[in-house]
Amino acid sequence: MQKKWMRIVVYLMLFAMLASTLLAFLEPLFIR
């Protein structure tokens, strides 16, 4: 159970990093 939670947390952190980088790249396009 603990290992599964650790894997879920790692995936969430990776997804958050990808989302933040994507937002940083797409934000200037939407600000126009």
PDB file of C-alpha atoms in Angstrom:
ATOM      1  CA  MET A   1       0.000   0.000   0.000  1.00  0.00           C
ATOM      2  CA  GLN A   2       2.753   2.448   0.962  1.00  0.00           C
ATOM      3  CA  LYS A   3       4.691   1.761  -2.245  1.00  0.00           C
ATOM      4  CA  LYS A   4       1.589   2.432  -4.339  1.00  0.00           C
ATOM      5  CA  TRP A   5       1.078   5.785  -2.595  1.00  0.00           C
ATOM      6  CA  MET A   6       4.723   6.716  -3.168  1.00  0.00           C
ATOM      7  CA  ARG A   7       4.340   5.935  -6.875  1.00  0.00           C
ATOM      8  CA  ILE A   8       1.147   8.019  -7.061  1.00  0.00           C
ATOM      9  CA  VAL A   9       2.900  10.951  -5.363  1.00  0.00           C
ATOM     10  CA  VAL A  10       5.842  10.708  -7.782  1.00  0.00           C
ATOM     11  CA  TYR A  11       3.496  10.665 -10.779  1.00  0.00           C
ATOM     12  CA  LEU A  12       1.583  13.658  -9.396  1.00  0.00           C
ATOM     13  CA  MET A  13       4.813  15.616  -8.950  1.00  0.00           C
ATOM     14  CA  LEU A  14       5.959  14.772 -12.492  1.00  0.00           C
ATOM     15  CA  PHE A  15       2.547  15.761 -13.881  1.00  0.00           C
ATOM     16  CA  ALA A  16       2.658  19.040 -11.941  1.00  0.00           C
ATOM     17  CA  MET A  17       6.112  19.821 -13.366  1.00  0.00           C
ATOM     18  CA  LEU A  18       4.952  19.074 -16.920  1.00  0.00           C
ATOM     19  CA  ALA A  19       1.796  21.154 -16.456  1.00  0.00           C
ATOM     20  CA  SER A  20       3.765  24.113 -15.060  1.00  0.00           C
ATOM     21  CA  THR A  21       6.240  24.041 -17.954  1.00  0.00           C
ATOM     22  CA  LEU A  22       3.409  23.772 -20.483  1.00  0.00           C
ATOM     23  CA  LEU A  23       1.614  26.702 -18.836  1.00  0.00           C
ATOM     24  CA  ALA A  24       4.828  28.742 -18.874  1.00  0.00           C
ATOM     25  CA  PHE A  25       5.158  28.103 -22.625  1.00  0.00           C
ATOM     26  CA  LEU A  26       1.468  28.632 -23.491  1.00  0.00           C
ATOM     27  CA  GLU A  27       0.784  31.639 -21.253  1.00  0.00           C
ATOM     28  CA  PRO A  28       2.250  34.278 -23.664  1.00  0.00           C
ATOM     29  CA  LEU A  29       0.082  32.913 -26.488  1.00  0.00           C
ATOM     30  CA  PHE A  30      -3.113  33.317 -24.457  1.00  0.00           C
ATOM     31  CA  ILE A  31      -2.183  36.732 -23.006  1.00  0.00           C
ATOM     32  CA  ARG A  32      -2.372  38.240 -26.491  1.00  0.00           C
TER      33      ARG A  32
END
